[in-house]
mmCIF file of C-alpha atoms in Angstrom:
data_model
loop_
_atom_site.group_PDB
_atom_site.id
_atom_site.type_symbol
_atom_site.label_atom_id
_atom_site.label_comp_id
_atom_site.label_asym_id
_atom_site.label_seq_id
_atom_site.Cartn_x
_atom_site.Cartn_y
_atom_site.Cartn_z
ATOM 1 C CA UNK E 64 0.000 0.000 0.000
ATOM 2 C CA UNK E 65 3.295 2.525 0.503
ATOM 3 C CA UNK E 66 4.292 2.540 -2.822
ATOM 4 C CA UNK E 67 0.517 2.570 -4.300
ATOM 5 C CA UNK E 68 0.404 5.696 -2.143
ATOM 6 C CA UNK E 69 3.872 7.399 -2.924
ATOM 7 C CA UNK E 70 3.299 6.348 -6.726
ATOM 8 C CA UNK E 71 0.092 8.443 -6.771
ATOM 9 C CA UNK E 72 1.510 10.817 -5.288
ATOM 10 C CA UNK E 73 4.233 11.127 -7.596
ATOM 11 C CA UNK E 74 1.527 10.864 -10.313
ATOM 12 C CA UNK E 75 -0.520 13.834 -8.566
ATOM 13 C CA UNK E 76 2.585 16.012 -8.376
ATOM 14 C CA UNK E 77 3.832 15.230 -12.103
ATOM 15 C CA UNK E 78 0.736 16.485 -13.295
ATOM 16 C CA UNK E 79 0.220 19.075 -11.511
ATOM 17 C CA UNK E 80 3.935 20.486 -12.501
ATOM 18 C CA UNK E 81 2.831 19.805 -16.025
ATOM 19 C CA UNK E 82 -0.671 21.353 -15.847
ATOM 20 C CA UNK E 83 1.019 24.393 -13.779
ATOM 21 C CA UNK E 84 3.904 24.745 -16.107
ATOM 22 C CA UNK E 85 4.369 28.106 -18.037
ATOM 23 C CA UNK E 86 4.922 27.592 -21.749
ATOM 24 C CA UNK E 87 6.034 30.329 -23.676
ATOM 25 C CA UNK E 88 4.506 33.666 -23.569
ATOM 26 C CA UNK E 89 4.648 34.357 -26.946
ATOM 27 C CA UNK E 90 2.861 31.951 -27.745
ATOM 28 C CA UNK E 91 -0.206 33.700 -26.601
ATOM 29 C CA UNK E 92 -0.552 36.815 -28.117
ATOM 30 C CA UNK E 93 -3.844 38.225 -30.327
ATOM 31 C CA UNK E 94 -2.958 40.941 -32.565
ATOM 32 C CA UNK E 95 -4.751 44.357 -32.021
ATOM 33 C CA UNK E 96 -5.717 45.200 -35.620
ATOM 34 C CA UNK E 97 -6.960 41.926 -36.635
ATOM 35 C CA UNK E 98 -7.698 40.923 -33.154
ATOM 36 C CA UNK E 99 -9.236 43.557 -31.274
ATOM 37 C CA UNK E 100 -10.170 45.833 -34.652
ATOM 38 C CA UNK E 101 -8.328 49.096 -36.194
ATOM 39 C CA UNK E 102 -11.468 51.112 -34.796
ATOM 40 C CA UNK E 103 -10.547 50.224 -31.151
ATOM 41 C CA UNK E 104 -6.766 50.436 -31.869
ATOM 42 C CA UNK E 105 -7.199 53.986 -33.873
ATOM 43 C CA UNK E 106 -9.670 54.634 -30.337
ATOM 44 C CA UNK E 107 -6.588 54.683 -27.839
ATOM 45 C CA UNK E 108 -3.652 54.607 -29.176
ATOM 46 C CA UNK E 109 -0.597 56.730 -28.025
ATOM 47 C CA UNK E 110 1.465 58.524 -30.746
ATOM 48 C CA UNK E 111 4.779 57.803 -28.789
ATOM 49 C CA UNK E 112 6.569 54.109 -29.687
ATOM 50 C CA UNK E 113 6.141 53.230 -25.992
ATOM 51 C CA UNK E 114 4.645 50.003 -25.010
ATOM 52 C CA UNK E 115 1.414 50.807 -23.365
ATOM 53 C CA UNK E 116 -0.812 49.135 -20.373
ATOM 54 C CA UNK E 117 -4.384 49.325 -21.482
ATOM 55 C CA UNK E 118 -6.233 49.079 -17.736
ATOM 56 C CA UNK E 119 -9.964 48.719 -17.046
ATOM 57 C CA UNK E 120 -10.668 49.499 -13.422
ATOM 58 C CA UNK E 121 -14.257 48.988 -11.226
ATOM 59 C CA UNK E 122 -15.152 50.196 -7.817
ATOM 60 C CA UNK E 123 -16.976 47.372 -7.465
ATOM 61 C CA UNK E 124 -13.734 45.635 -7.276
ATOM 62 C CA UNK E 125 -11.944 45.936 -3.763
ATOM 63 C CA UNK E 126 -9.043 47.657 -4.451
ATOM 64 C CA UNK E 127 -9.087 48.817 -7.881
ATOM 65 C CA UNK E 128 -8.953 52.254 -7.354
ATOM 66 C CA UNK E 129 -7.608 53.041 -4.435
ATOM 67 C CA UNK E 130 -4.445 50.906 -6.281
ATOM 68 C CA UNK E 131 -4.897 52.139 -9.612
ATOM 69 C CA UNK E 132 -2.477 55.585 -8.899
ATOM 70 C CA UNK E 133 0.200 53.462 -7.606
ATOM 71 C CA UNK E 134 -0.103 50.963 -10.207
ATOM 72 C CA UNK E 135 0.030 53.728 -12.945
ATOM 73 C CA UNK E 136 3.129 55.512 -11.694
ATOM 74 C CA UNK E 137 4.743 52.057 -11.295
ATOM 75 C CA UNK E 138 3.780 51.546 -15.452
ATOM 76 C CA UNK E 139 4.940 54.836 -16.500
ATOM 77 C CA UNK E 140 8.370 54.471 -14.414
ATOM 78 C CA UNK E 141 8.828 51.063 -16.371
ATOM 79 C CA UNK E 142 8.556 53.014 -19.425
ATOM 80 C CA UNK E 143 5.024 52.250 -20.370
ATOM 81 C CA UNK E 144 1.926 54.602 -21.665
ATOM 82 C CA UNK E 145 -0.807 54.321 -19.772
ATOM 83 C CA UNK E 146 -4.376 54.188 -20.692
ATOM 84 C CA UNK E 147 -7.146 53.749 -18.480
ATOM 85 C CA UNK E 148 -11.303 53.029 -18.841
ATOM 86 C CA UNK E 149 -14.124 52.593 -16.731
ATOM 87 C CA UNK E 150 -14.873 49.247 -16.333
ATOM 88 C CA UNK E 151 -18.320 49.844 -18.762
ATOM 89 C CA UNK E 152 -21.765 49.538 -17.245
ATOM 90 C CA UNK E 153 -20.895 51.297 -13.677
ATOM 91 C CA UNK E 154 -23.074 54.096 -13.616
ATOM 92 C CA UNK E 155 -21.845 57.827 -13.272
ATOM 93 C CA UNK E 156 -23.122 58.014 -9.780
ATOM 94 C CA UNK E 157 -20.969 55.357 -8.435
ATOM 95 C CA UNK E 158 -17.661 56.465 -10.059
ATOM 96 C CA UNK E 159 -18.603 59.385 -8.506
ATOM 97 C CA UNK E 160 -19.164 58.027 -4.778
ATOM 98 C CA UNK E 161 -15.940 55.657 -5.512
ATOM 99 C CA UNK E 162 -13.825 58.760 -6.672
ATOM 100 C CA UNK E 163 -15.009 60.625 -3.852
ATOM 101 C CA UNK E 164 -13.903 57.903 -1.461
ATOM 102 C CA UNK E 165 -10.369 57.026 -2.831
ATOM 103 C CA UNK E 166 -9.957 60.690 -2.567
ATOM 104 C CA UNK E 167 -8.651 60.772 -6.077
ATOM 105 C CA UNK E 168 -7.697 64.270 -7.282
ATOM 106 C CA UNK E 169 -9.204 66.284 -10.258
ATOM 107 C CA UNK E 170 -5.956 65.017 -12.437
ATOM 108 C CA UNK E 171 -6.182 61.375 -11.620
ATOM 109 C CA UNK E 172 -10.092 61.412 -12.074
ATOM 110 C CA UNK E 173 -8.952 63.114 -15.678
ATOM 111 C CA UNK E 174 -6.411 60.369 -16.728
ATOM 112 C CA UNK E 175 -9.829 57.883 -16.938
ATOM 113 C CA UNK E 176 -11.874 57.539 -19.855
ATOM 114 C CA UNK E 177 -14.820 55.756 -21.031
ATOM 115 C CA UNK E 178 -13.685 52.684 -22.582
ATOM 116 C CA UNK E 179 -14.193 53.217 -26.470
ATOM 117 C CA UNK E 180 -17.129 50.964 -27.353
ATOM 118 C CA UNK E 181 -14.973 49.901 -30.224
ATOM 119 C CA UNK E 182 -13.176 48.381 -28.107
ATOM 120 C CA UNK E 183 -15.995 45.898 -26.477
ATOM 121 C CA UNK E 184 -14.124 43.047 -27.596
ATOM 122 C CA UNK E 185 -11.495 43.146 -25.153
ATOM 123 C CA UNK E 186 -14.435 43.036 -22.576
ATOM 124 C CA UNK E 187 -17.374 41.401 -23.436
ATOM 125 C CA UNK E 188 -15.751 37.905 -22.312
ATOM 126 C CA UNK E 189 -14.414 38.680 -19.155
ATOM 127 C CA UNK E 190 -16.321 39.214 -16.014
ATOM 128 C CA UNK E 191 -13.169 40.522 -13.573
ATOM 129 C CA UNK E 192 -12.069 43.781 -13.461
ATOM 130 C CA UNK E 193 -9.293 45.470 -12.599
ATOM 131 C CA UNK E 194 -7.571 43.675 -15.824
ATOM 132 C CA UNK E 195 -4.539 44.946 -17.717
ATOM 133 C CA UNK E 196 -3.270 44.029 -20.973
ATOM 134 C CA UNK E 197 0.428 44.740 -22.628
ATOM 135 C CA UNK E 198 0.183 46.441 -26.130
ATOM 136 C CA UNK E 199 3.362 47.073 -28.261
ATOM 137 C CA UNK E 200 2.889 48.606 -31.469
ATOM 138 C CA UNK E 201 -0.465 46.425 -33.591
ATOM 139 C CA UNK E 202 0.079 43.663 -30.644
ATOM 140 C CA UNK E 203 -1.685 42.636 -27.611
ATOM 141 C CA UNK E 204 -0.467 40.362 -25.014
ATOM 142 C CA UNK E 205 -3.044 37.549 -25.007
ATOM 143 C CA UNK E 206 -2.290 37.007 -21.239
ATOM 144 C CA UNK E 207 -4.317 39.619 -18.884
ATOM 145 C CA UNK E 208 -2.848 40.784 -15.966
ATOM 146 C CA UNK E 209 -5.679 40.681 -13.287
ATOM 147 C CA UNK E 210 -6.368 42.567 -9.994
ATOM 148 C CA UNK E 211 -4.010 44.653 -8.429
ATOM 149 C CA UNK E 212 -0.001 43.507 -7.571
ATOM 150 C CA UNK E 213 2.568 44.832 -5.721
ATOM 151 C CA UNK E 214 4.870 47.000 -7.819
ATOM 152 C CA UNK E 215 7.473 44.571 -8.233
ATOM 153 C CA UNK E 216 5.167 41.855 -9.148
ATOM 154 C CA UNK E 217 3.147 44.544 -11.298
ATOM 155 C CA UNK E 218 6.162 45.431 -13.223
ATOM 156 C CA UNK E 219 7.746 41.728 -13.446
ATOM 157 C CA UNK E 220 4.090 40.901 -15.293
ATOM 158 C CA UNK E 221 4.562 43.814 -17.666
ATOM 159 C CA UNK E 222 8.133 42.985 -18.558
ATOM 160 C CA UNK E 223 7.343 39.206 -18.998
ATOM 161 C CA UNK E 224 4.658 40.290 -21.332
ATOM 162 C CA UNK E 225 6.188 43.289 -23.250
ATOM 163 C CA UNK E 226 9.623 41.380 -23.840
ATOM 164 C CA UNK E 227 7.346 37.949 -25.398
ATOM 165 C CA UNK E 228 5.780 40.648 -27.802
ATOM 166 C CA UNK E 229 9.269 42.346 -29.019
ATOM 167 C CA UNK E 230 10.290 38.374 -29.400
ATOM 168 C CA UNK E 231 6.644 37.801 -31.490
ATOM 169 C CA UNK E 232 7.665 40.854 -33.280
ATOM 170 C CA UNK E 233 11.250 39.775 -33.975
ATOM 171 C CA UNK E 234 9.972 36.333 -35.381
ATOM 172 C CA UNK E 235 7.356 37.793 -37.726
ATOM 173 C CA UNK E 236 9.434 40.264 -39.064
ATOM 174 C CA UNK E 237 12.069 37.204 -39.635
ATOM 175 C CA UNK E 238 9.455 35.494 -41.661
ATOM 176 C CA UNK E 239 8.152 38.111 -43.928
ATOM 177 C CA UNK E 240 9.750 38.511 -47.100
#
């Protein structure tokens, strides 16, 4: 009965390395024009060359925006743009009481937009929000970044994902003629 039991545990730990196991990065990644839609990109996008953090933040989720200034500042010290939407279907009112109580100032509540309905895609699927996705040049990472992190987690997620789009980038460009 010992080695039954140490075999299946063996078993149970083998597969849960393998189910657990990261593969590559790039291996996940959507593009944004044919992905997402030239509407949405043409919607948001930054005229600078900088990788950019697309975030949608809710006040119906814990700590979404009393995190979200921290979060930013981390993003733009890493070198990234930052764009940031409502999470769509809170009403005015309560972005208003949830401003109010993360005692946001006039600028922060300023650097928030409606998220551009041509960009519903990126949304209509998911049912979590804060969520943050990578975006370098016509690519998104296909790998969310959910909730709120720590700033060296935060910006350890963004690097993982910006530097598996530059490699995505690198190979494609390698393959066209």
């Amino acid at each position: 009965m010992g080695v039954f039991v140490a075999v299946c545990i063996v078993c149970a730990v083998w597969t849960w390395r393998t189910a657990h196991s990261e593969t590559l990065p790039s291996s996940h990644l959507l593009p944004v024009v044919r992905g997402i839609g030239v509407d949405c990109h043409a919607a948001w996008s930054t005229l600078s060359s900088a990788p950019v953090v697309v975030m949608l933040i809710s006040p119906r989720m814990v700590y979404s925006l009393s995190e979200w200034p921290r979060m930013r500042l981390a993003a733009l010290a890493a070198g990234f743009d930052v764009v940031t939407w409502k999470a769509p279907g809170v009403p005015p009112h309560e972005w208003a009481q949830a401003v109010q109580a993360a005692r946001w100032t006039p600028m922060q509540s300023a650097l928030i937009g409606d998220a551009p309905a041509a960009c519903s895609a990126w949304w209509q699927s998911l049912n979590h929000f804060p969520f943050s996705v990578v975006v370098q040049g016509d690519q998104v990472h296909g790998w969310p970044i959910w909730g709120v992190l720590p700033d060296e987690a935060w910006t350890a997620s963004l690097a993982v994902r910006l530097e598996a789009l530059r490699e995505a980038s690198i190979r494609n460009h390698l393959k066209s003629p």
